[in-house]
mmCIF file of C-alpha atoms in Angstrom:
data_model
loop_
_atom_site.group_PDB
_atom_site.id
_atom_site.type_symbol
_atom_site.label_atom_id
_atom_site.label_comp_id
_atom_site.label_asym_id
_atom_site.label_seq_id
_atom_site.Cartn_x
_atom_site.Cartn_y
_atom_site.Cartn_z
ATOM 1 C CA MET A 167 -65.734 -231.102 -189.595
ATOM 2 C CA ASN A 168 -62.822 -229.321 -187.995
ATOM 3 C CA TYR A 169 -62.404 -230.813 -184.526
ATOM 4 C CA GLY A 170 -59.939 -228.148 -183.396
ATOM 5 C CA TYR A 171 -62.550 -225.413 -183.807
ATOM 6 C CA LEU A 172 -65.154 -227.640 -182.175
ATOM 7 C CA PHE A 173 -62.840 -228.068 -179.181
ATOM 8 C CA TYR A 174 -62.365 -224.282 -178.978
ATOM 9 C CA SER A 175 -66.137 -223.837 -179.132
ATOM 10 C CA PHE A 176 -66.619 -226.134 -176.152
ATOM 11 C CA LEU A 177 -63.813 -224.389 -174.269
ATOM 12 C CA TYR A 178 -65.403 -220.971 -174.804
ATOM 13 C CA ALA A 179 -68.807 -222.308 -173.722
ATOM 14 C CA LEU A 180 -67.277 -223.854 -170.608
ATOM 15 C CA GLY A 181 -65.365 -220.639 -169.924
ATOM 16 C CA SER A 182 -68.525 -218.536 -170.130
ATOM 17 C CA TYR A 183 -70.340 -220.874 -167.739
ATOM 18 C CA LEU A 184 -67.466 -220.903 -165.243
ATOM 19 C CA PHE A 185 -67.089 -217.111 -165.463
ATOM 20 C CA TYR A 186 -70.838 -216.738 -164.816
ATOM 21 C CA LYS A 187 -70.652 -218.999 -161.747
ATOM 22 C CA PHE A 188 -67.569 -217.199 -160.417
ATOM 23 C CA ASN A 189 -69.201 -213.798 -160.932
ATOM 24 C CA LYS A 190 -72.378 -214.942 -159.196
ATOM 25 C CA TRP A 191 -70.314 -216.237 -156.284
ATOM 26 C CA SER A 192 -68.249 -213.046 -155.995
ATOM 27 C CA LEU A 193 -71.361 -210.815 -155.921
ATOM 28 C CA LYS A 194 -73.274 -212.978 -153.432
ATOM 29 C CA ASP A 195 -73.068 -210.663 -150.412
ATOM 30 C CA ARG A 196 -72.048 -207.473 -152.184
ATOM 31 C CA ASN A 197 -74.680 -204.808 -151.648
ATOM 32 C CA GLY A 198 -73.898 -201.122 -151.918
ATOM 33 C CA ILE A 199 -77.089 -200.039 -150.176
ATOM 34 C CA GLU A 200 -76.655 -202.100 -146.998
ATOM 35 C CA ASN A 201 -72.840 -201.724 -146.846
ATOM 36 C CA PRO A 202 -72.074 -198.261 -148.245
ATOM 37 C CA ASP A 203 -68.682 -198.114 -146.535
ATOM 38 C CA GLU A 204 -67.395 -201.272 -148.225
ATOM 39 C CA TYR A 205 -69.072 -201.182 -151.624
ATOM 40 C CA SER A 206 -70.457 -198.421 -153.749
ATOM 41 C CA LYS A 207 -73.614 -198.982 -155.738
ATOM 42 C CA TYR A 208 -71.975 -197.601 -158.878
ATOM 43 C CA GLY A 209 -68.962 -199.902 -158.519
ATOM 44 C CA THR A 210 -71.165 -202.942 -158.130
ATOM 45 C CA MET A 211 -73.292 -202.029 -161.148
ATOM 46 C CA ALA A 212 -70.175 -201.424 -163.233
ATOM 47 C CA GLN A 213 -68.778 -204.825 -162.256
ATOM 48 C CA ILE A 214 -72.056 -206.530 -163.153
ATOM 49 C CA PHE A 215 -72.155 -204.779 -166.538
ATOM 50 C CA ASN A 216 -68.538 -205.661 -167.331
ATOM 51 C CA SER A 217 -69.029 -209.261 -166.277
ATOM 52 C CA TRP A 218 -72.102 -209.688 -168.464
ATOM 53 C CA LEU A 219 -70.230 -208.122 -171.350
ATOM 54 C CA VAL A 220 -67.447 -210.709 -170.968
ATOM 55 C CA ILE A 221 -69.969 -213.561 -170.699
ATOM 56 C CA ILE A 222 -71.797 -212.452 -173.855
ATOM 57 C CA MET A 223 -68.530 -212.116 -175.778
ATOM 58 C CA LEU A 224 -67.486 -215.628 -174.721
ATOM 59 C CA ILE A 225 -70.836 -217.016 -175.876
ATOM 60 C CA ILE A 226 -70.516 -215.233 -179.229
ATOM 61 C CA ALA A 227 -66.982 -216.621 -179.655
ATOM 62 C CA SER A 228 -68.302 -220.097 -178.854
ATOM 63 C CA ILE A 229 -71.005 -219.792 -181.511
ATOM 64 C CA VAL A 230 -68.535 -218.458 -184.094
ATOM 65 C CA TYR A 231 -66.143 -221.347 -183.517
ATOM 66 C CA LEU A 232 -69.045 -223.812 -183.653
ATOM 67 C CA PHE A 233 -70.044 -222.496 -187.092
ATOM 68 C CA LYS A 234 -66.401 -222.610 -188.217
ATOM 69 C CA ALA A 235 -66.222 -226.245 -187.080
ATOM 70 C CA ILE A 236 -69.356 -227.166 -188.982
ATOM 71 C CA GLY A 237 -68.581 -225.253 -192.164
#
């Protein structure tokens, strides 16, 4: 077992969790319908899509490094 890759796998998993929590916190009161002057609905949806894309890529990297550590 390669412990370096296992460590990277845990770091990517932790990074995806922390990024998810930070994104959830940053979007807490952001609503483009109630506050159209501050936030646009399209901008909020684009940020949500980009954030989920980053989270999914971090999870995939975590799984890849986990398989590299095992094999």
